[in-house]
Amino acid sequence: MEPNEHAEEQSDVIIGDADATNKEQKDGEDGVKTYADLPLARVKRIMKSDADVKLISQEAVILVAKAAECLIEHLASEAFKHTQSDNRKTLQYKDLSATVKSSEVFDFLEEIIPERTQFATALSKQNK
Amino acid sequence: MSTRSSETPSKSSKSDSNKEYDLPRANVFRIAKKSLPKEVLLVSDSKVAFSKAAVVFIMYLTAAAQDQASKNKRSTLMADDVLAAIDEIELSQYKEQLLETLKVFRKNQAEKKANRGQKKVQSKSDDTTEIESEPE
């Protein structure tokens, strides 16, 4: 897994397009380089939604963005194991919910990617 | 099938879950595809789930990092806080990539600084015949 790592000066990150990500780092240019495949400004905004967070260093934003990228990759590859065991080529929601359920490390995602129940089951539970 | 929109707050009670925050779907999709074989397809449900997961994770990691900063009596979230937080949330497997990213970033910052120094020398003398170069 080789993320396309290039320097990013501005906090308003311009996401590298295919060209940018293939460029080697160039000196002399105010090179548009990306450290993670997520817009840093957006990541920073999400981080600041926490009222306790006051100031954030640029390095911290980059690391959080990178970590989020790792998380997505991690989730995808774990979920895919469920896809494979079911002989499918399409990664479905249930593969993700199964992944979240099966590993403690994904506990924080339990409410975001819950297991879905059949409507009938939920209804009968309600009626009891 | 009853599906509830996930308005439920993330594990961190500090985060403000009333506002909508999201990440560009295309980027998230691209990242997910990177670790999957080419022929694997993602349905829209799972794309949405990936996106939400990433957002919640950012909030979760930030809260953990903020705890670290507070412990060290700092008001600014620094790289070290994020790295310590990663250990706290038991995702140390990401650390290698994070450290690599940090290394690259710091190297580039140092180079930029050096280049700025060079440019200053250049602009001082209009007819530049020599440029001071500082080897790393």
Short mmCIF file of C-alpha atoms in Angstrom, two decimals, chain A residues 35-36 40 43 47 57-70, chain B residues 57 61 78-83 86 95 97-103 105-106:
data_model
loop_
_atom_site.label_atom_id
_atom_site.label_comp_id
_atom_site.label_asym_id
_atom_site.label_seq_id
_atom_site.Cartn_x
_atom_site.Cartn_y
_atom_site.Cartn_z
CA TYR A 35 0.44 13.79 2.12
CA ALA A 36 -2.86 11.99 2.31
CA LEU A 40 -6.66 18.57 4.88
CA VAL A 43 -10.13 16.99 8.01
CA MET A 47 -11.28 17.90 14.07
CA SER A 57 -0.54 21.97 14.30
CA GLN A 58 -0.26 21.29 10.60
CA GLU A 59 1.58 18.07 11.36
CA ALA A 60 -1.29 16.87 13.51
CA VAL A 61 -3.83 17.47 10.74
CA ILE A 62 -1.67 15.58 8.27
CA LEU A 63 -1.25 12.63 10.63
CA VAL A 64 -4.96 12.45 11.37
CA ALA A 65 -5.73 12.57 7.66
CA LYS A 66 -3.21 9.83 7.03
CA ALA A 67 -4.59 7.75 9.90
CA ALA A 68 -8.10 8.09 8.48
CA GLU A 69 -6.74 6.82 5.20
CA CYS A 70 -5.22 3.84 7.01
CA PHE B 57 -12.70 8.01 13.22
CA LEU B 61 -8.75 10.08 17.14
CA MET B 78 0.81 18.23 18.03
CA ALA B 79 2.03 15.29 16.01
CA ASP B 80 3.18 13.51 19.18
CA ASP B 81 -0.34 13.71 20.59
CA VAL B 82 -1.74 12.01 17.53
CA LEU B 83 0.91 9.30 17.67
CA ILE B 86 -2.99 5.97 18.01
CA LYS B 95 2.16 3.97 13.26
CA GLN B 97 2.91 4.74 7.90
CA LEU B 98 2.28 7.76 10.08
CA LEU B 99 5.92 8.05 11.05
CA GLU B 100 6.92 7.76 7.41
CA THR B 101 4.51 10.53 6.43
CA LEU B 102 5.83 12.71 9.22
CA LYS B 103 9.38 12.08 8.13
CA PHE B 105 6.75 16.21 5.70
CA ARG B 106 9.55 17.36 7.97
#
